[in-house]
Coordinates of C-alpha atoms and ligand atoms in Angstrom, one line a residue:
X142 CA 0.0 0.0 0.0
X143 CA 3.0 2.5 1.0
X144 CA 3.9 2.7 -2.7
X145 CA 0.2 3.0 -3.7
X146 CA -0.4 6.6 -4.8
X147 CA -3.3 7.9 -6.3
X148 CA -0.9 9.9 -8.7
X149 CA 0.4 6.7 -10.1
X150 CA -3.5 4.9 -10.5
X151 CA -5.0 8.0 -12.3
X152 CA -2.3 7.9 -14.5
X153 CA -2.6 3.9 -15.2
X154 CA -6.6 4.8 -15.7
X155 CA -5.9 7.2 -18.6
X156 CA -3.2 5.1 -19.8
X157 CA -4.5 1.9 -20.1
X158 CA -8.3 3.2 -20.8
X159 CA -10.2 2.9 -17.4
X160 CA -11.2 6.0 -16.6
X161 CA -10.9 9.9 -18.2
X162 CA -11.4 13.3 -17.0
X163 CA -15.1 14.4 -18.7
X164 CA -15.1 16.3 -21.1
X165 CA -11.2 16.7 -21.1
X166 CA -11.2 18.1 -24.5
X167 CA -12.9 21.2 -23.3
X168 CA -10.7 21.4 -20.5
X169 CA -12.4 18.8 -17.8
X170 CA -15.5 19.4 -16.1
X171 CA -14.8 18.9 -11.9
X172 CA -16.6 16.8 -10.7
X173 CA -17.0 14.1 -13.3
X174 CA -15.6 11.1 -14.8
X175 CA -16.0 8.4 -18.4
X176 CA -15.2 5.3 -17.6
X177 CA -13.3 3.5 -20.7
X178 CA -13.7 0.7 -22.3
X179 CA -11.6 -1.4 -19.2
X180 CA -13.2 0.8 -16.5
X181 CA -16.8 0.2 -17.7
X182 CA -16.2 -3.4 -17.7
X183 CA -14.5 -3.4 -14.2
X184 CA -17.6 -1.3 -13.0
X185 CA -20.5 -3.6 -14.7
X186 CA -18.2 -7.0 -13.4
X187 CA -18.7 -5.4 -9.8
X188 CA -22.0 -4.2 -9.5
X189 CA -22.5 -7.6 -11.3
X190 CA -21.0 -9.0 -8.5
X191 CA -22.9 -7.4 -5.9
X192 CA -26.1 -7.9 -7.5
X193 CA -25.9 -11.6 -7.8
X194 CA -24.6 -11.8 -4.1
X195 CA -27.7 -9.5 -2.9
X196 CA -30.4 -11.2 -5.3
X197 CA -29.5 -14.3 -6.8
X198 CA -27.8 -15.6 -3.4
X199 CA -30.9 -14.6 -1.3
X200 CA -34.4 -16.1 -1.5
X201 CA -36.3 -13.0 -0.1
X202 CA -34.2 -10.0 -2.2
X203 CA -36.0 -8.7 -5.6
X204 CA -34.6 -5.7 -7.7
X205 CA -36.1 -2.7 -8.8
X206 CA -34.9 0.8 -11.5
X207 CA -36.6 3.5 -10.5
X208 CA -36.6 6.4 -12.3
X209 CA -33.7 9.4 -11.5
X210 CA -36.6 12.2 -11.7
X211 CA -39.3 11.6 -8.9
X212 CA -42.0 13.7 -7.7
X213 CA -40.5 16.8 -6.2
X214 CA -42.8 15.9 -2.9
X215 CA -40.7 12.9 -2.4
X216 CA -37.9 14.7 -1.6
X217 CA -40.3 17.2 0.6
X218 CA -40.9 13.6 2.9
X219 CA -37.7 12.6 2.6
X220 CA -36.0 15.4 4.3
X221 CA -34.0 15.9 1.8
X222 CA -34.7 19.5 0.7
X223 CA -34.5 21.3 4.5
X224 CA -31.8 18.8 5.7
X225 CA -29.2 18.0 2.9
X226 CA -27.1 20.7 2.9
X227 CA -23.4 21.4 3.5
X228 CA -22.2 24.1 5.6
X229 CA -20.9 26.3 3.1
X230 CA -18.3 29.4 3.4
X231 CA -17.4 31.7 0.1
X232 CA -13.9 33.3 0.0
X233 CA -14.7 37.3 -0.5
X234 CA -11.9 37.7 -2.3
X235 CA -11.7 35.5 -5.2
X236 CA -14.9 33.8 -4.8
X237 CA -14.4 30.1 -4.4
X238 CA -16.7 27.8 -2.4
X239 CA -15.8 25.6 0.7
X240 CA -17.4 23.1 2.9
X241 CA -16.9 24.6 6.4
X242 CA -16.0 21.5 8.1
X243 CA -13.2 21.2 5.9
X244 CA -11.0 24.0 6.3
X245 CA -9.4 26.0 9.0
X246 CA -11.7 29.5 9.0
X247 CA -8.7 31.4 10.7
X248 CA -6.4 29.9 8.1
X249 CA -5.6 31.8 4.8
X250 CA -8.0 31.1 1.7
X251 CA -6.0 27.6 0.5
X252 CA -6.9 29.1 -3.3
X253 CA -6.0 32.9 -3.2
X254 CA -4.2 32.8 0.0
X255 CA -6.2 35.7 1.2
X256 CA -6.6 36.0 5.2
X257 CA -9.9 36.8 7.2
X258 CA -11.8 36.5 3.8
X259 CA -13.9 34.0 4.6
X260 CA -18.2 34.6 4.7
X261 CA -20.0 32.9 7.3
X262 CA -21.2 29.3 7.0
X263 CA -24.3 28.9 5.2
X264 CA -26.4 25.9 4.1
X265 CA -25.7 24.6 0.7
X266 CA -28.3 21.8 -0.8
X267 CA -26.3 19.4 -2.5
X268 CA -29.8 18.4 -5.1
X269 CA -29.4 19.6 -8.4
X270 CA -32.7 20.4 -9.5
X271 CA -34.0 21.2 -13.2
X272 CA -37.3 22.1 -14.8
X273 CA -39.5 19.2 -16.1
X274 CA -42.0 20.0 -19.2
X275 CA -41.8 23.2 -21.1
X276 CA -42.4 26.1 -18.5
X277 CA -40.0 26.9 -16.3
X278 CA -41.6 28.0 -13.0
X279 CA -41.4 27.0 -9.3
X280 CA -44.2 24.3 -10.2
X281 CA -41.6 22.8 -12.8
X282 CA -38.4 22.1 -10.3
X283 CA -37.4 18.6 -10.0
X284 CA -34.3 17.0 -8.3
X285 CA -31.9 14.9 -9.7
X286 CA -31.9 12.1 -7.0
X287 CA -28.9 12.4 -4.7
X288 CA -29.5 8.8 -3.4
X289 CA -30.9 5.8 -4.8
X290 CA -33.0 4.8 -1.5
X291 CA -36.1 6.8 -2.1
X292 CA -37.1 5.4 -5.2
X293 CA -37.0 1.8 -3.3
X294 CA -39.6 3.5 -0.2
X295 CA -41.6 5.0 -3.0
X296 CA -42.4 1.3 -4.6
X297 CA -42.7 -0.3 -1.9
X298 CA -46.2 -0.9 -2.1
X299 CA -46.3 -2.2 -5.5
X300 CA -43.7 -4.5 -4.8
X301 CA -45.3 -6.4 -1.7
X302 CA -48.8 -5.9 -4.1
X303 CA -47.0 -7.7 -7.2
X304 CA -44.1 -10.0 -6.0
X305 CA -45.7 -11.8 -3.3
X306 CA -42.7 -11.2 -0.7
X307 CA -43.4 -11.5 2.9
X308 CA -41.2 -9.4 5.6
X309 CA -39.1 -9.8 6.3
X310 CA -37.5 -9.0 2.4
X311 CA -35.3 -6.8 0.8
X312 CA -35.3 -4.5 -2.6
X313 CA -32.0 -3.7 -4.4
X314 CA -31.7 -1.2 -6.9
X315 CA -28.3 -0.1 -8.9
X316 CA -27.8 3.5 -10.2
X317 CA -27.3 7.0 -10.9
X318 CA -27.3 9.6 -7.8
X319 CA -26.3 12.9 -8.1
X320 CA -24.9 15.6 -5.1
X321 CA -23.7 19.1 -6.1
X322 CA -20.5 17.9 -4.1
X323 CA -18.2 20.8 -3.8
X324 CA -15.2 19.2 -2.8
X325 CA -14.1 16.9 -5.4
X326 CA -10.7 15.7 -4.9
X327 CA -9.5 12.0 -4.7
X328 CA -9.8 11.1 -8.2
X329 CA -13.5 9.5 -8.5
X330 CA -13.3 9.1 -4.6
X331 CA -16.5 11.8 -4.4
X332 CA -18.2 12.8 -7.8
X333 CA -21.2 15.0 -8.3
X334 CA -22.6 12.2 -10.4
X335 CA -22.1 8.1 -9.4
X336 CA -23.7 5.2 -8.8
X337 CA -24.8 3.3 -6.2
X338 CA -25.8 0.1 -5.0
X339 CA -28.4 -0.1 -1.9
X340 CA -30.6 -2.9 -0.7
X341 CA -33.5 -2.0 2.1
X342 CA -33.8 -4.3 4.1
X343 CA -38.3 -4.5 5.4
X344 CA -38.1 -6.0 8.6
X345 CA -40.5 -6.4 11.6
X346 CA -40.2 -3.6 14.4
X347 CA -38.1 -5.4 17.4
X348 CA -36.3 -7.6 15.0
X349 CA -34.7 -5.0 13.5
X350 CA -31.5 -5.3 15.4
X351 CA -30.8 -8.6 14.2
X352 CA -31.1 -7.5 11.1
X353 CA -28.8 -4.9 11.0
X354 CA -26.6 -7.3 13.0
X355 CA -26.9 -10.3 10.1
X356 CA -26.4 -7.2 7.5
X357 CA -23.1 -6.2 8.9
X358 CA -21.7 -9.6 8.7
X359 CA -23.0 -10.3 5.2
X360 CA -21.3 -6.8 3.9
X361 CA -18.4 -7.1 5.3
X362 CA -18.2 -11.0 4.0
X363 CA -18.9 -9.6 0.7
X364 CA -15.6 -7.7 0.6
X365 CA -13.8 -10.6 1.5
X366 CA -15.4 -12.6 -1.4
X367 CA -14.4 -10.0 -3.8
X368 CA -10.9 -10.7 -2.7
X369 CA -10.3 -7.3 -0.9
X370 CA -7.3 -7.7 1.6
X371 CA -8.9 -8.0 5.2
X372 CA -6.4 -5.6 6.5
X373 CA -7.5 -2.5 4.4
X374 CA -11.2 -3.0 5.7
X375 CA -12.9 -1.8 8.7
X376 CA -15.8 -0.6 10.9
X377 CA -16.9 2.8 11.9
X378 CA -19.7 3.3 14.3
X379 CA -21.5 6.5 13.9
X380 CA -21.1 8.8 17.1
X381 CA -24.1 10.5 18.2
X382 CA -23.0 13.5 16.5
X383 CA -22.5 11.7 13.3
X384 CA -25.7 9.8 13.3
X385 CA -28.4 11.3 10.8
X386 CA -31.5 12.4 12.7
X387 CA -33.9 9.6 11.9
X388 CA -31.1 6.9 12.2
X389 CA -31.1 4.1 15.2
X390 CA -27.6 3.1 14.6
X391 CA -25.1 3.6 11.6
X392 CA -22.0 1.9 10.6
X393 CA -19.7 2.5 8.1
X394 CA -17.4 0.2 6.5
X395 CA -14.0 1.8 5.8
X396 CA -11.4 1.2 3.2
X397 CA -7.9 2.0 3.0
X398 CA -7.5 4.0 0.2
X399 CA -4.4 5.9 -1.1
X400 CA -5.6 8.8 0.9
X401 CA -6.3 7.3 4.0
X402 CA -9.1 5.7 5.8
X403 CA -12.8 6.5 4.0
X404 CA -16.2 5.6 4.0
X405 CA -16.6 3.0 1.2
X406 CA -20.4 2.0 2.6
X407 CA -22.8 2.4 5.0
X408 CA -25.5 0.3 7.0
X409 CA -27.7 1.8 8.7
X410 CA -30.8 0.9 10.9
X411 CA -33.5 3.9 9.6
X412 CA -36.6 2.7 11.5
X413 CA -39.7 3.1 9.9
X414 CA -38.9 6.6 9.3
X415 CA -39.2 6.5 5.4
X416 CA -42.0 5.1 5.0
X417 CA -44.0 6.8 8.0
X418 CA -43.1 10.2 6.3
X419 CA -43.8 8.8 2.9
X420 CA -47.2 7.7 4.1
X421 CA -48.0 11.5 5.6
X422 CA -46.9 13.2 2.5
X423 CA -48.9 11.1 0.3
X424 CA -51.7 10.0 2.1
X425 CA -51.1 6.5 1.0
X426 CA -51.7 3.8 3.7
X427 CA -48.0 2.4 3.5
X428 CA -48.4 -0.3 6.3
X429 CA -47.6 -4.1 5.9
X430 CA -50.3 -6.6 6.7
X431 CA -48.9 -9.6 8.4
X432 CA -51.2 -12.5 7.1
X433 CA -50.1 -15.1 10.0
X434 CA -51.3 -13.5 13.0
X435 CA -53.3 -10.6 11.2
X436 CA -51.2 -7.7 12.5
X437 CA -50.5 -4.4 10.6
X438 CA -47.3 -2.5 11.2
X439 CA -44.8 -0.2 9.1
X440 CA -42.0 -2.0 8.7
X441 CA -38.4 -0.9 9.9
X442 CA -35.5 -0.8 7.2
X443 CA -32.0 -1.7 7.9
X444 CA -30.4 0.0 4.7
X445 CA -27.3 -1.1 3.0
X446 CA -25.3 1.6 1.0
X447 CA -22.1 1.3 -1.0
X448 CA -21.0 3.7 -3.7
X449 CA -20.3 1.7 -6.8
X450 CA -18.1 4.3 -8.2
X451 CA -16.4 4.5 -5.2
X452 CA -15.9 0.5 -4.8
X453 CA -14.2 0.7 -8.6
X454 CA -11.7 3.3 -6.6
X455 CA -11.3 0.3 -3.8
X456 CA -11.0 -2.0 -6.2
X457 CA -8.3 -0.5 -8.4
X458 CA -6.1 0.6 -5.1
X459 CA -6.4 -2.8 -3.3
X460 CA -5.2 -4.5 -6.5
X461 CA -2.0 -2.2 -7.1
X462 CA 0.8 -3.3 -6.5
X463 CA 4.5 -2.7 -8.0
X464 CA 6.8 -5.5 -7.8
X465 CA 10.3 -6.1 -7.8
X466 CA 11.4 -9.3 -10.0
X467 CA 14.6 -11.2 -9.3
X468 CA 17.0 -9.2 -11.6
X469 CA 15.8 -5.6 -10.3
X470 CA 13.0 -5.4 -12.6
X471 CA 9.5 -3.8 -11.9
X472 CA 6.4 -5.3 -12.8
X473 CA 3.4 -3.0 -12.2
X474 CA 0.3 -5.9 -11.5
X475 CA -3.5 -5.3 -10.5
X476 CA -4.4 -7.8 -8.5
X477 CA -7.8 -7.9 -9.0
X478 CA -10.2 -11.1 -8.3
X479 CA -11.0 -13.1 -11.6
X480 CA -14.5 -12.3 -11.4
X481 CA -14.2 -8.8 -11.6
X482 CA -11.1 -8.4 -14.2
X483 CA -12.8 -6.6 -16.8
X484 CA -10.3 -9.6 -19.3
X485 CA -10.5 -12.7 -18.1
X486 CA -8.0 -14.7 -20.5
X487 CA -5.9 -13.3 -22.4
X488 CA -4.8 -15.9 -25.8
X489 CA -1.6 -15.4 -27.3
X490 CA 0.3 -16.9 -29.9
X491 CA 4.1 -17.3 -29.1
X492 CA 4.7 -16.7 -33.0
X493 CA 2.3 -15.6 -35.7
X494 CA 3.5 -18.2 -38.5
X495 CA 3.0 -21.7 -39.3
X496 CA -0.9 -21.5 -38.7
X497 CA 0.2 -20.9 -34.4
X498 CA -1.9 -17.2 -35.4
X499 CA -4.4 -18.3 -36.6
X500 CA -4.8 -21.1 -34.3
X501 CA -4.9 -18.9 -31.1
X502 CA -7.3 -16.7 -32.6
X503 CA -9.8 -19.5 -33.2
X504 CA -9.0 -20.8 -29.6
X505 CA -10.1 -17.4 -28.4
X506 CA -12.8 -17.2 -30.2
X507 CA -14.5 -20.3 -28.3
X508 CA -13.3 -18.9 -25.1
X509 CA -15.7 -15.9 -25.9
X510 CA -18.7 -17.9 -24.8
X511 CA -17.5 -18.5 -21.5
X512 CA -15.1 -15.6 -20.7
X513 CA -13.9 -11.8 -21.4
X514 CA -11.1 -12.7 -24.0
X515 CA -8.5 -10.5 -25.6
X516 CA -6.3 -11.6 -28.2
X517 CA -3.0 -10.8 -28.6
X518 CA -0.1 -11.5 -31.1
X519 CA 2.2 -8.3 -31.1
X520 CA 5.5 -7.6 -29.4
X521 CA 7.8 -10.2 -27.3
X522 CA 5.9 -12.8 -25.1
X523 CA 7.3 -11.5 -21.7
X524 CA 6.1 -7.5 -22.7
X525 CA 2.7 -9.2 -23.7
X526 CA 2.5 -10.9 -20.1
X527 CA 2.7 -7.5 -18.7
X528 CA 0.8 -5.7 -20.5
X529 CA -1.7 -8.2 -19.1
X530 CA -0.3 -8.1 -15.5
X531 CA -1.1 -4.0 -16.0
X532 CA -4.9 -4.4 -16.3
X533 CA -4.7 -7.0 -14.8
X534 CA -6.2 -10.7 -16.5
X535 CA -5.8 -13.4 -14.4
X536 CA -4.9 -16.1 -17.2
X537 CA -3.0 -16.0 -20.2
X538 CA -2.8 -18.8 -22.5
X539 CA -0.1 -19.2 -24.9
X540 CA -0.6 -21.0 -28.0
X541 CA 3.1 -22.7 -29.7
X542 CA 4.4 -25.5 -32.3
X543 CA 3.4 -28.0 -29.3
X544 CA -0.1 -27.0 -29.3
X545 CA -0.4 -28.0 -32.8
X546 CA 0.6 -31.6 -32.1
X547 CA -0.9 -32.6 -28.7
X548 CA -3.7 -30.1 -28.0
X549 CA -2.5 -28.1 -25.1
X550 CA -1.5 -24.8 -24.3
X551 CA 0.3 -22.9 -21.7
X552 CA -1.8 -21.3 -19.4
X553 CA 0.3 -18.3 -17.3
X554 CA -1.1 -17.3 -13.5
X555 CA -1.1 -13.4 -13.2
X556 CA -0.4 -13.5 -9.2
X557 CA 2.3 -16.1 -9.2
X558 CA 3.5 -15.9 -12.7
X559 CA 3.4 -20.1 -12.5
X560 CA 3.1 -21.6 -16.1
X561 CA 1.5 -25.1 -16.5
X562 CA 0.5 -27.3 -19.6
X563 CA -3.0 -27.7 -20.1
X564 CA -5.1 -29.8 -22.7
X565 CA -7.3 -27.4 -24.6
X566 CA -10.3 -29.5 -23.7
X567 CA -9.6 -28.8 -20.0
X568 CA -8.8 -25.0 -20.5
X569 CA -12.4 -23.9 -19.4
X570 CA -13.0 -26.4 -16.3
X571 CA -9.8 -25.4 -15.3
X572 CA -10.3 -21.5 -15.2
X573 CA -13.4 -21.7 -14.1
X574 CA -12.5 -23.7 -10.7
X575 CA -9.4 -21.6 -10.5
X576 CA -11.6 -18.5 -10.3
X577 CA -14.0 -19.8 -7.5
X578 CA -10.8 -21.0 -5.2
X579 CA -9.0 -17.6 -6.0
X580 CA -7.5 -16.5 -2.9
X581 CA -5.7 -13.3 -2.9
X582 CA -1.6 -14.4 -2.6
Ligands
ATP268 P1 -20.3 11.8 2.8 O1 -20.7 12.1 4.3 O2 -18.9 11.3 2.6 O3 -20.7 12.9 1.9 P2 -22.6 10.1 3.0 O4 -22.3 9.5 4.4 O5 -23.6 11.2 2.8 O6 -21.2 10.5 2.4 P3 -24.3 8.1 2.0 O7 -25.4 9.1 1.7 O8 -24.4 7.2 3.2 O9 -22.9 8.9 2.0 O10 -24.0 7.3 0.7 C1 -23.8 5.9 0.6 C2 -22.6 5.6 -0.2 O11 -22.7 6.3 -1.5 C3 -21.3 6.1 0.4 O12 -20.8 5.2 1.3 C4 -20.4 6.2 -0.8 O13 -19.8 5.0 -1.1 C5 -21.4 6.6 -1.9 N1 -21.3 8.1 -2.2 C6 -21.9 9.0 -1.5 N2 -21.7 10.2 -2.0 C7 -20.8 10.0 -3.0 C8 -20.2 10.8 -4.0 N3 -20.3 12.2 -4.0 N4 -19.3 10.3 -4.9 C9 -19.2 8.9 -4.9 N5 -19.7 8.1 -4.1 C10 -20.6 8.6 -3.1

């Protein structure tokens, strides 16, 4: 980790296509990021990941999109237009924006260097907001959502109406959220647009605390199963000053990351909150009917929160690593779990003639079905390999005059850099079983 800066990962992102500044042919906007064509497969393999573990792993979880533009009301119930703000302060002097709690007030302006120039705190809401339909009036505003959450409280009805779950059950929901952040430092750390993944959790009041209990173990589990060293990971209780208004209890789960210890995800026990201010705003009768013993009640929601941009950032700083070779030589490796690489296998011919080309390129081709392939037949074998060990693909298989006698190839370990000869016909069963015992070395 000591060698990990961000420095040198943004500058393996641009390189090697994972992620760009936006718009960075106009200058950059703050604030924003594309993800290239490796980045927007590392992002889809993780929120891949998460979603099979939250859904598919579960017999009481079902997913749900909900739409970024919701009723401006819902945002009135929410708390989200009086209470999400920043304490802001504006230099005088040249006019640029701070979050309070960030910077020393009795400290020169850290952008002009001006003393004393500061205004006093004020509240900043961190929702964008726009105009839907063609006038553009106070009756028009609408909010981008800063939060994915609200769009999960707002179905809730329609899901226990059409899915037949039974608390207590979960929805998950992937997607867009948006916060007029205005410190946007770290690389893609904090963004004013990002994605999240959240699951709320509809329990029975008084069980709720096993809940949030059972949630905290399965999170952090889920880190480890993504192959995220144990060491870099930990828990943060919220302090009574930290804990949001409505919350019973909030944890965080901290990762190490380049710049220190941040939050990387939250779980949090919100009572019934949500859905008791959901019912007052709308009227609705939000409550749960429990069929066995005939009782009524609003459900309380343990709530789990982790920024999917942010987990691409975790992902890409716990799989650094810069390592010396015997001979003094540097390999630069990511060490990322198979199932998240955005290339799998990597195929490459040890020589392009005498058919081995064309060969490997059929081989890859059938490995298309089953993994993220990339084919490769350009440069020296070793510079190939790390090219590889760069973005990093777990396997490489290399395709030579032997192959074209007995049927098997070379298949190359990213972490160890081991080499052993595989039949062709094994190739698959072998990767595959390789990738579910991975264990980070
Ligand atoms: P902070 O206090 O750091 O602004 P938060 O505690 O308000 O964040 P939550 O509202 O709990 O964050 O959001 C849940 C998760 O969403 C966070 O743990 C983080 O991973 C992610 N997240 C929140 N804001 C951003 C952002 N601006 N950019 C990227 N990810 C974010």
């Amino acid at each position: 980790m000591a060698d990990t800066t961000m420095d040198k990962l943004v500058s393996l992102c641009k390189r090697r296509g994972f992620i760009f500044q936006s718009s960075e042919i106009y200058g950059g906007l703050s604030g924003a990021w594309d993800y290239g064509p490796l980045g927007v497969q590392l992002k889809n393999n993780i929120r891949d990941f998460w979603w099979k573990e939250m859904t598919q792993m579960h017999d009481n979880i079902v997913g749900l999109d909900a739409s970024i533009l919701m009723h401006p009301r819902v945002w009135e119930a929410s708390g989200h237009v009086s209470n999400f703000t920043d304490p802001m302060v504006d230099c005088k002097q040249c006019k640029s924006r701070f979050r309070s709690d960030q910077i020393d007030l009795g400290a020169a302006c850290p952008n002009c260097g001006t003393k004393g120039s500061f205004t006093e705190p004020r509240n900043f809401n961190l929702m964008f907001s726009t105009h839907i339909g063609p006038v553009h009036d106070d009756g028009s505003v609408v909010y981008l959502r800063p939060e994915t959450a609200q769009g999960i409280y707002v179905d809730f009805k329609n899901v226990v109406q059409s899915s037949r779950v039974k608390v207590p059950f979960g929805i998950a929901q992937v997607g867009k959220s948006f916060r007029n952040e205005i410190t946007t430092k770290n690389f893609i750390f904090r963004s004013c647009e990002f994605e999240q993944m959240e699951m709320q959790y509809f329990c029975k009041p008084g069980s709720d605390e096993q809940w949030f209990s059972f949630w905290r173990d399965q999170r952090m589990a889920f880190y480890h199963k993504m192959g995220i060293k144990p060491e870099s990971l930990r828990w943060h209780r919220h302090g009574e000053d930290e804990l949001a208004f409505y919350a019973k209890d909030a944890y965080d789960i901290q990762f190490l990351f380049p710049m220190g210890w941040q939050e990387l995800e939250g779980v949090h026990n919100r009572t019934d909150y949500d859905l008791g201010q959901h019912q007052k705003f709308s009227g609705k009768d939000l409550s749960y009917l429990e069929q066995e013993t005939n009782e009524r009640y609003l459900p309380y929601v343990v709530e789990t929160s982790a920024g999917l941009t942010r987990n691409v950032l975790m992902a890409l700083s716990d799989a650094y690593e810069e390592q010396e070779l015997e001979g003094g030589d540097v390999r630069t490796v990511l060490h990322f779990h198979p199932a998240i690489a955005p290339v799998t296998v990597a195929v490459l011919p040890l020589v392009k003639k005498d058919g081995i080309g064309e060969f490997a390129e059929h081989l890859e081709h059938e490995l298309r079905e089953d993994f993220a392939t990339f084919y490769d037949q350009s440069g020296a074998i070793g510079r190939r390999y790390r090219r590889m060990d760069e973005i990093g693909t777990p396997y490489c298989v290399t395709v030579d005059y032997q192959t074209l006698e007995d049927k098997t190839v070379t298949l190359r370990f990213r972490d160890s850099m081991e080499q052993v000869r595989v039949p062709i016909a094994d190739l698959v069963s072998r990767m595959r079983s390789e990738t579910r015992q991975y264990t980070r070395a």
